[in-house]
Amino acid sequence: MLGLRTTAARILVAAFVGTYALIATTGGPPGSLWYELTAWFIVSVAAIALIVVRGDPLPMLFTVALTASGVVAMNVILLAVHPPVSGLQLWPLSAVTAIYTYMCVRGRTTWAWIGMLAVLASYVLWAQRTGMGYVTGLQLSVINFAPLVTATFFGWTIRPAAQNIFALRRQTTVRAEAEAADAAVLDERDHRLTQLDELTRPLLERMAGYGSLTDDDRTAAGLLEAHLRDTLRAPTLTTPAISRAANRARSRGVEVVMLDDHGLDDVPADLRDQLLDRVLDTLAAADSGTVTIRVLPPRRQAVLTIVHRTPDTLSRLEFRVDGELIRRDSPIRATPHPEVFWHD
């Protein structure tokens, strides 16, 4: 939310990690390098998690981990630092303040305050234990409340407005998708009407001019009716090449039936072309009978079946989505019934 996964946010986190790496390796007391590096690693992972972890608000598991990270990093440094101290030796206090501030931005204000209070309690107890006193420890650390108060105000006021903005944006996107879908339907309808006009108008005008139907007109009308039926029942199979092959087969007296149950809708174009070539071969070879071509539903072992039935034979081919023939039934020739003669 609010650009925490943008390039600018990544640059900001990289600067955060680099800055505190420099402070951790140069500002600590003698003999504290491993403590410094441990604390730096903890706050760096926490900062990266703030922009990497998805979800708004932050998922609870990561929320608890980020809350604990500040307390652990602060106490690791307090184990190695003793008065008198310089301002940079207690650097985790400012680092964890930044982490808790952005936890408010990610919708976890209460947990950020829990972590901040635990860090300040650790600081005050450390000050008392080392002889600085509770009051001094509180005076040195209470200033870190200011950024958290600002972030809390942000979380209570700006976040709801931002959520409304994002909700409106999502609604706009959904509306745009719906309008695009409606436009696609209208475009498809217009395309179908134009195609229907181009196919039927010449024949209808010719029929109107003759006043009566000739045999050629009846044949042309039958072929056109079959083609229009194919475009409705088997849109995947009505490519220009297959439509021409089907018309030629029907002109030879072959009955062609094509059905499409959408098993090829999501198949890559090269594999689909291989299967359509099988259809072309069958239509080109057929000279009688009925050819039934069916695209099966998705997630079937076979995606295309071709059945060629003649008065004397029946053959069946089944193809997988990769074009491989998985079943081939040899033509079966019907056996004529023997004649039976009855004698008185």
mmCIF file of N, CA and C in Angstrom, residues 97-189:
data_model
loop_
_atom_site.group_PDB
_atom_site.id
_atom_site.type_symbol
_atom_site.label_atom_id
_atom_site.label_comp_id
_atom_site.label_asym_id
_atom_site.label_seq_id
_atom_site.Cartn_x
_atom_site.Cartn_y
_atom_site.Cartn_z
ATOM 1 N N THR A 97 12.924 2.804 15.620
ATOM 2 C CA THR A 97 11.867 3.815 15.526
ATOM 3 C C THR A 97 11.360 3.917 14.093
ATOM 4 N N ALA A 98 12.286 3.878 13.129
ATOM 5 C CA ALA A 98 11.883 3.911 11.721
ATOM 6 C C ALA A 98 11.056 2.681 11.355
ATOM 7 N N ILE A 99 11.457 1.523 11.862
ATOM 8 C CA ILE A 99 10.715 0.294 11.560
ATOM 9 C C ILE A 99 9.305 0.363 12.126
ATOM 10 N N TYR A 100 9.176 0.791 13.380
ATOM 11 C CA TYR A 100 7.853 0.875 13.989
ATOM 12 C C TYR A 100 6.997 1.951 13.319
ATOM 13 N N THR A 101 7.638 3.015 12.859
ATOM 14 C CA THR A 101 6.891 4.059 12.152
ATOM 15 C C THR A 101 6.233 3.499 10.898
ATOM 16 N N TYR A 102 6.979 2.700 10.141
ATOM 17 C CA TYR A 102 6.415 2.143 8.913
ATOM 18 C C TYR A 102 5.481 0.976 9.189
ATOM 19 N N MET A 103 5.575 0.378 10.371
ATOM 20 C CA MET A 103 4.556 -0.600 10.747
ATOM 21 C C MET A 103 3.196 0.080 10.892
ATOM 22 N N CYS A 104 3.184 1.322 11.364
ATOM 23 C CA CYS A 104 1.925 2.080 11.419
ATOM 24 C C CYS A 104 1.367 2.292 10.015
ATOM 25 N N VAL A 105 2.258 2.582 9.083
ATOM 26 C CA VAL A 105 1.830 2.764 7.698
ATOM 27 C C VAL A 105 1.239 1.471 7.140
ATOM 28 N N ARG A 106 1.770 0.323 7.579
ATOM 29 C CA ARG A 106 1.282 -0.977 7.109
ATOM 30 C C ARG A 106 0.101 -1.484 7.928
ATOM 31 N N GLY A 107 -0.479 -0.624 8.761
ATOM 32 C CA GLY A 107 -1.715 -0.983 9.446
ATOM 33 C C GLY A 107 -1.548 -1.716 10.753
ATOM 34 N N ARG A 108 -0.373 -1.675 11.379
ATOM 35 C CA ARG A 108 -0.135 -2.367 12.653
ATOM 36 C C ARG A 108 0.319 -1.372 13.718
ATOM 37 N N THR A 109 -0.516 -0.355 13.941
ATOM 38 C CA THR A 109 -0.158 0.712 14.886
ATOM 39 C C THR A 109 -0.024 0.188 16.310
ATOM 40 N N THR A 110 -0.951 -0.621 16.757
ATOM 41 C CA THR A 110 -0.907 -1.124 18.140
ATOM 42 C C THR A 110 0.362 -1.922 18.394
ATOM 43 N N TRP A 111 0.719 -2.783 17.464
ATOM 44 C CA TRP A 111 1.933 -3.582 17.635
ATOM 45 C C TRP A 111 3.184 -2.715 17.584
ATOM 46 N N ALA A 112 3.151 -1.661 16.787
ATOM 47 C CA ALA A 112 4.296 -0.747 16.755
ATOM 48 C C ALA A 112 4.487 -0.077 18.114
ATOM 49 N N TRP A 113 3.402 0.312 18.756
ATOM 50 C CA TRP A 113 3.515 0.928 20.087
ATOM 51 C C TRP A 113 3.985 -0.082 21.131
ATOM 52 N N ILE A 114 3.528 -1.319 21.008
ATOM 53 C CA ILE A 114 4.011 -2.351 21.943
ATOM 54 C C ILE A 114 5.518 -2.511 21.813
ATOM 55 N N GLY A 115 6.004 -2.596 20.579
ATOM 56 C CA GLY A 115 7.440 -2.727 20.367
ATOM 57 C C GLY A 115 8.207 -1.517 20.862
ATOM 58 N N MET A 116 7.685 -0.309 20.587
ATOM 59 C CA MET A 116 8.385 0.906 21.003
ATOM 60 C C MET A 116 8.446 1.018 22.516
ATOM 61 N N LEU A 117 7.364 0.716 23.198
ATOM 62 C CA LEU A 117 7.370 0.771 24.664
ATOM 63 C C LEU A 117 8.330 -0.259 25.245
ATOM 64 N N ALA A 118 8.414 -1.448 24.624
ATOM 65 C CA ALA A 118 9.355 -2.461 25.107
ATOM 66 C C ALA A 118 10.796 -2.005 24.906
ATOM 67 N N VAL A 119 11.080 -1.347 23.778
ATOM 68 C CA VAL A 119 12.432 -0.834 23.528
ATOM 69 C C VAL A 119 12.786 0.252 24.540
ATOM 70 N N LEU A 120 11.874 1.187 24.783
ATOM 71 C CA LEU A 120 12.152 2.263 25.739
ATOM 72 C C LEU A 120 12.288 1.719 27.159
ATOM 73 N N ALA A 121 11.497 0.705 27.500
ATOM 74 C CA ALA A 121 11.642 0.091 28.821
ATOM 75 C C ALA A 121 13.019 -0.552 28.960
ATOM 76 N N SER A 122 13.474 -1.216 27.900
ATOM 77 C CA SER A 122 14.815 -1.809 27.932
ATOM 78 C C SER A 122 15.879 -0.730 28.093
ATOM 79 N N TYR A 123 15.695 0.392 27.406
ATOM 80 C CA TYR A 123 16.671 1.484 27.480
ATOM 81 C C TYR A 123 16.706 2.081 28.880
ATOM 82 N N VAL A 124 15.526 2.316 29.451
ATOM 83 C CA VAL A 124 15.470 2.919 30.793
ATOM 84 C C VAL A 124 16.060 1.969 31.830
ATOM 85 N N LEU A 125 15.747 0.685 31.745
ATOM 86 C CA LEU A 125 16.314 -0.283 32.682
ATOM 87 C C LEU A 125 17.828 -0.369 32.529
ATOM 88 N N TRP A 126 18.322 -0.291 31.305
ATOM 89 C CA TRP A 126 19.774 -0.294 31.082
ATOM 90 C C TRP A 126 20.408 0.940 31.706
ATOM 91 N N ALA A 127 19.742 2.105 31.555
ATOM 92 C CA ALA A 127 20.277 3.341 32.144
ATOM 93 C C ALA A 127 20.335 3.239 33.662
ATOM 94 N N GLN A 128 19.315 2.651 34.266
ATOM 95 C CA GLN A 128 19.328 2.501 35.716
ATOM 96 C C GLN A 128 20.405 1.504 36.140
ATOM 97 N N ARG A 129 20.541 0.420 35.386
ATOM 98 C CA ARG A 129 21.526 -0.598 35.754
ATOM 99 C C ARG A 129 22.956 -0.090 35.638
ATOM 100 N N THR A 130 23.202 0.812 34.702
ATOM 101 C CA THR A 130 24.566 1.321 34.498
ATOM 102 C C THR A 130 24.853 2.590 35.283
ATOM 103 N N GLY A 131 23.901 3.001 36.146
ATOM 104 C CA GLY A 131 24.149 4.165 37.001
ATOM 105 C C GLY A 131 23.690 5.486 36.447
ATOM 106 N N MET A 132 23.096 5.527 35.268
ATOM 107 C CA MET A 132 22.632 6.787 34.693
ATOM 108 C C MET A 132 21.293 7.213 35.277
ATOM 109 N N GLY A 133 20.489 6.268 35.735
ATOM 110 C CA GLY A 133 19.211 6.579 36.358
ATOM 111 C C GLY A 133 18.043 6.513 35.385
ATOM 112 N N TYR A 134 16.844 6.261 35.959
ATOM 113 C CA TYR A 134 15.645 6.156 35.137
ATOM 114 C C TYR A 134 15.351 7.448 34.377
ATOM 115 N N VAL A 135 15.474 8.561 35.082
ATOM 116 C CA VAL A 135 15.102 9.844 34.486
ATOM 117 C C VAL A 135 15.983 10.159 33.281
ATOM 118 N N THR A 136 17.283 9.941 33.438
ATOM 119 C CA THR A 136 18.195 10.205 32.323
ATOM 120 C C THR A 136 17.881 9.294 31.142
ATOM 121 N N GLY A 137 17.636 8.028 31.427
ATOM 122 C CA GLY A 137 17.298 7.101 30.350
ATOM 123 C C GLY A 137 16.026 7.501 29.635
ATOM 124 N N LEU A 138 15.036 7.973 30.407
ATOM 125 C CA LEU A 138 13.786 8.396 29.787
ATOM 126 C C LEU A 138 13.981 9.659 28.958
ATOM 127 N N GLN A 139 14.773 10.605 29.488
ATOM 128 C CA GLN A 139 15.017 11.850 28.758
ATOM 129 C C GLN A 139 15.723 11.595 27.425
ATOM 130 N N LEU A 140 16.641 10.634 27.404
ATOM 131 C CA LEU A 140 17.396 10.366 26.180
ATOM 132 C C LEU A 140 16.594 9.590 25.134
ATOM 133 N N SER A 141 15.550 8.921 25.573
ATOM 134 C CA SER A 141 14.829 8.043 24.640
ATOM 135 C C SER A 141 13.432 8.522 24.281
ATOM 136 N N VAL A 142 12.837 9.383 25.103
ATOM 137 C CA VAL A 142 11.439 9.743 24.885
ATOM 138 C C VAL A 142 11.234 10.519 23.587
ATOM 139 N N ILE A 143 12.300 11.146 23.074
ATOM 140 C CA ILE A 143 12.172 11.904 21.830
ATOM 141 C C ILE A 143 11.754 11.021 20.654
ATOM 142 N N ASN A 144 12.005 9.726 20.776
ATOM 143 C CA ASN A 144 11.655 8.812 19.686
ATOM 144 C C ASN A 144 10.150 8.559 19.587
ATOM 145 N N PHE A 145 9.397 9.072 20.580
ATOM 146 C CA PHE A 145 7.947 8.964 20.469
ATOM 147 C C PHE A 145 7.387 9.849 19.352
ATOM 148 N N ALA A 146 8.079 10.934 19.031
ATOM 149 C CA ALA A 146 7.530 11.912 18.082
ATOM 150 C C ALA A 146 7.226 11.308 16.712
ATOM 151 N N PRO A 147 8.172 10.595 16.087
ATOM 152 C CA PRO A 147 7.831 10.000 14.781
ATOM 153 C C PRO A 147 6.689 8.996 14.863
ATOM 154 N N LEU A 148 6.633 8.263 15.976
ATOM 155 C CA LEU A 148 5.585 7.257 16.103
ATOM 156 C C LEU A 148 4.216 7.908 16.288
ATOM 157 N N VAL A 149 4.171 9.023 17.015
ATOM 158 C CA VAL A 149 2.911 9.752 17.159
ATOM 159 C C VAL A 149 2.419 10.241 15.797
ATOM 160 N N THR A 150 3.348 10.775 15.005
ATOM 161 C CA THR A 150 2.981 11.239 13.661
ATOM 162 C C THR A 150 2.468 10.086 12.802
ATOM 163 N N ALA A 151 3.168 8.946 12.859
ATOM 164 C CA ALA A 151 2.740 7.786 12.076
ATOM 165 C C ALA A 151 1.390 7.260 12.550
ATOM 166 N N THR A 152 1.145 7.340 13.860
ATOM 167 C CA THR A 152 -0.147 6.911 14.391
ATOM 168 C C THR A 152 -1.271 7.785 13.848
ATOM 169 N N PHE A 153 -1.042 9.092 13.833
ATOM 170 C CA PHE A 153 -2.027 10.006 13.255
ATOM 171 C C PHE A 153 -2.265 9.664 11.784
ATOM 172 N N PHE A 154 -1.188 9.378 11.092
ATOM 173 C CA PHE A 154 -1.297 8.988 9.684
ATOM 174 C C PHE A 154 -2.150 7.734 9.542
ATOM 175 N N GLY A 155 -1.869 6.732 10.394
ATOM 176 C CA GLY A 155 -2.599 5.476 10.301
ATOM 177 C C GLY A 155 -4.082 5.636 10.570
ATOM 178 N N TRP A 156 -4.448 6.576 11.443
ATOM 179 C CA TRP A 156 -5.855 6.764 11.793
ATOM 180 C C TRP A 156 -6.614 7.637 10.794
ATOM 181 N N THR A 157 -5.918 8.475 10.070
ATOM 182 C CA THR A 157 -6.602 9.427 9.185
ATOM 183 C C THR A 157 -6.356 9.156 7.705
ATOM 184 N N ILE A 158 -5.098 8.992 7.322
ATOM 185 C CA ILE A 158 -4.775 8.875 5.904
ATOM 186 C C ILE A 158 -5.074 7.481 5.365
ATOM 187 N N ARG A 159 -4.831 6.435 6.166
ATOM 188 C CA ARG A 159 -5.038 5.070 5.674
ATOM 189 C C ARG A 159 -6.477 4.815 5.226
ATOM 190 N N PRO A 160 -7.501 5.215 6.017
ATOM 191 C CA PRO A 160 -8.867 4.998 5.520
ATOM 192 C C PRO A 160 -9.137 5.704 4.197
ATOM 193 N N ALA A 161 -8.623 6.935 4.070
ATOM 194 C CA ALA A 161 -8.812 7.650 2.802
ATOM 195 C C ALA A 161 -8.100 6.924 1.664
ATOM 196 N N ALA A 162 -6.888 6.438 1.946
ATOM 197 C CA ALA A 162 -6.147 5.707 0.917
ATOM 198 C C ALA A 162 -6.865 4.417 0.532
ATOM 199 N N GLN A 163 -7.450 3.735 1.516
ATOM 200 C CA GLN A 163 -8.187 2.513 1.216
ATOM 201 C C GLN A 163 -9.391 2.803 0.326
ATOM 202 N N ASN A 164 -10.063 3.929 0.592
ATOM 203 C CA ASN A 164 -11.192 4.309 -0.265
ATOM 204 C C ASN A 164 -10.724 4.588 -1.693
ATOM 205 N N ILE A 165 -9.571 5.246 -1.801
ATOM 206 C CA ILE A 165 -9.031 5.546 -3.131
ATOM 207 C C ILE A 165 -8.727 4.260 -3.888
ATOM 208 N N PHE A 166 -8.092 3.298 -3.187
ATOM 209 C CA PHE A 166 -7.763 2.036 -3.845
ATOM 210 C C PHE A 166 -9.023 1.245 -4.188
ATOM 211 N N ALA A 167 -10.050 1.333 -3.322
ATOM 212 C CA ALA A 167 -11.308 0.652 -3.627
ATOM 213 C C ALA A 167 -11.952 1.247 -4.875
ATOM 214 N N LEU A 168 -11.926 2.574 -4.981
ATOM 215 C CA LEU A 168 -12.462 3.226 -6.174
ATOM 216 C C LEU A 168 -11.661 2.842 -7.412
ATOM 217 N N ARG A 169 -10.348 2.713 -7.241
ATOM 218 C CA ARG A 169 -9.514 2.319 -8.370
ATOM 219 C C ARG A 169 -9.863 0.911 -8.831
ATOM 220 N N ARG A 170 -10.079 0.005 -7.856
ATOM 221 C CA ARG A 170 -10.461 -1.359 -8.228
ATOM 222 C C ARG A 170 -11.816 -1.372 -8.938
ATOM 223 N N GLN A 171 -12.760 -0.564 -8.429
ATOM 224 C CA GLN A 171 -14.065 -0.500 -9.078
ATOM 225 C C GLN A 171 -13.954 0.027 -10.500
ATOM 226 N N THR A 172 -13.082 1.025 -10.680
ATOM 227 C CA THR A 172 -12.871 1.567 -12.022
ATOM 228 C C THR A 172 -12.298 0.504 -12.953
ATOM 229 N N THR A 173 -11.361 -0.291 -12.416
ATOM 230 C CA THR A 173 -10.766 -1.357 -13.227
ATOM 231 C C THR A 173 -11.806 -2.400 -13.611
ATOM 232 N N VAL A 174 -12.642 -2.795 -12.638
ATOM 233 C CA VAL A 174 -13.691 -3.777 -12.917
ATOM 234 C C VAL A 174 -14.673 -3.234 -13.945
ATOM 235 N N ARG A 175 -15.029 -1.956 -13.802
ATOM 236 C CA ARG A 175 -15.962 -1.350 -14.750
ATOM 237 C C ARG A 175 -15.358 -1.303 -16.156
ATOM 238 N N ALA A 176 -14.077 -0.958 -16.216
ATOM 239 C CA ALA A 176 -13.414 -0.913 -17.526
ATOM 240 C C ALA A 176 -13.364 -2.298 -18.164
ATOM 241 N N GLU A 177 -13.103 -3.333 -17.344
ATOM 242 C CA GLU A 177 -13.085 -4.691 -17.883
ATOM 243 C C GLU A 177 -14.465 -5.102 -18.390
ATOM 244 N N ALA A 178 -15.512 -4.720 -17.628
ATOM 245 C CA ALA A 178 -16.867 -5.057 -18.066
ATOM 246 C C ALA A 178 -17.218 -4.344 -19.365
ATOM 247 N N GLU A 179 -16.832 -3.069 -19.467
ATOM 248 C CA GLU A 179 -17.099 -2.327 -20.699
ATOM 249 C C GLU A 179 -16.336 -2.923 -21.877
ATOM 250 N N ALA A 180 -15.095 -3.349 -21.613
ATOM 251 C CA ALA A 180 -14.319 -3.974 -22.685
ATOM 252 C C ALA A 180 -14.964 -5.283 -23.130
ATOM 253 N N ALA A 181 -15.473 -6.058 -22.157
ATOM 254 C CA ALA A 181 -16.144 -7.311 -22.514
ATOM 255 C C ALA A 181 -17.408 -7.045 -23.327
ATOM 256 N N ASP A 182 -18.181 -6.026 -22.912
ATOM 257 C CA ASP A 182 -19.387 -5.681 -23.673
ATOM 258 C C ASP A 182 -19.030 -5.231 -25.087
ATOM 259 N N ALA A 183 -17.965 -4.426 -25.188
ATOM 260 C CA ALA A 183 -17.540 -3.967 -26.514
ATOM 261 C C ALA A 183 -17.101 -5.133 -27.383
ATOM 262 N N ALA A 184 -16.427 -6.119 -26.760
ATOM 263 C CA ALA A 184 -15.997 -7.293 -27.521
ATOM 264 C C ALA A 184 -17.200 -8.083 -28.031
ATOM 265 N N VAL A 185 -18.241 -8.189 -27.181
ATOM 266 C CA VAL A 185 -19.454 -8.898 -27.612
ATOM 267 C C VAL A 185 -20.107 -8.178 -28.786
ATOM 268 N N LEU A 186 -20.195 -6.850 -28.685
ATOM 269 C CA LEU A 186 -20.797 -6.083 -29.777
ATOM 270 C C LEU A 186 -19.971 -6.195 -31.056
ATOM 271 N N ASP A 187 -18.645 -6.139 -30.901
ATOM 272 C CA ASP A 187 -17.783 -6.286 -32.079
ATOM 273 C C ASP A 187 -17.961 -7.650 -32.725
ATOM 274 N N GLU A 188 -18.072 -8.690 -31.887
ATOM 275 C CA GLU A 188 -18.271 -10.034 -32.424
ATOM 276 C C GLU A 188 -19.618 -10.144 -33.129
ATOM 277 N N ARG A 189 -20.630 -9.515 -32.531
ATOM 278 C CA ARG A 189 -21.945 -9.537 -33.183
ATOM 279 C C ARG A 189 -21.897 -8.830 -34.538
#
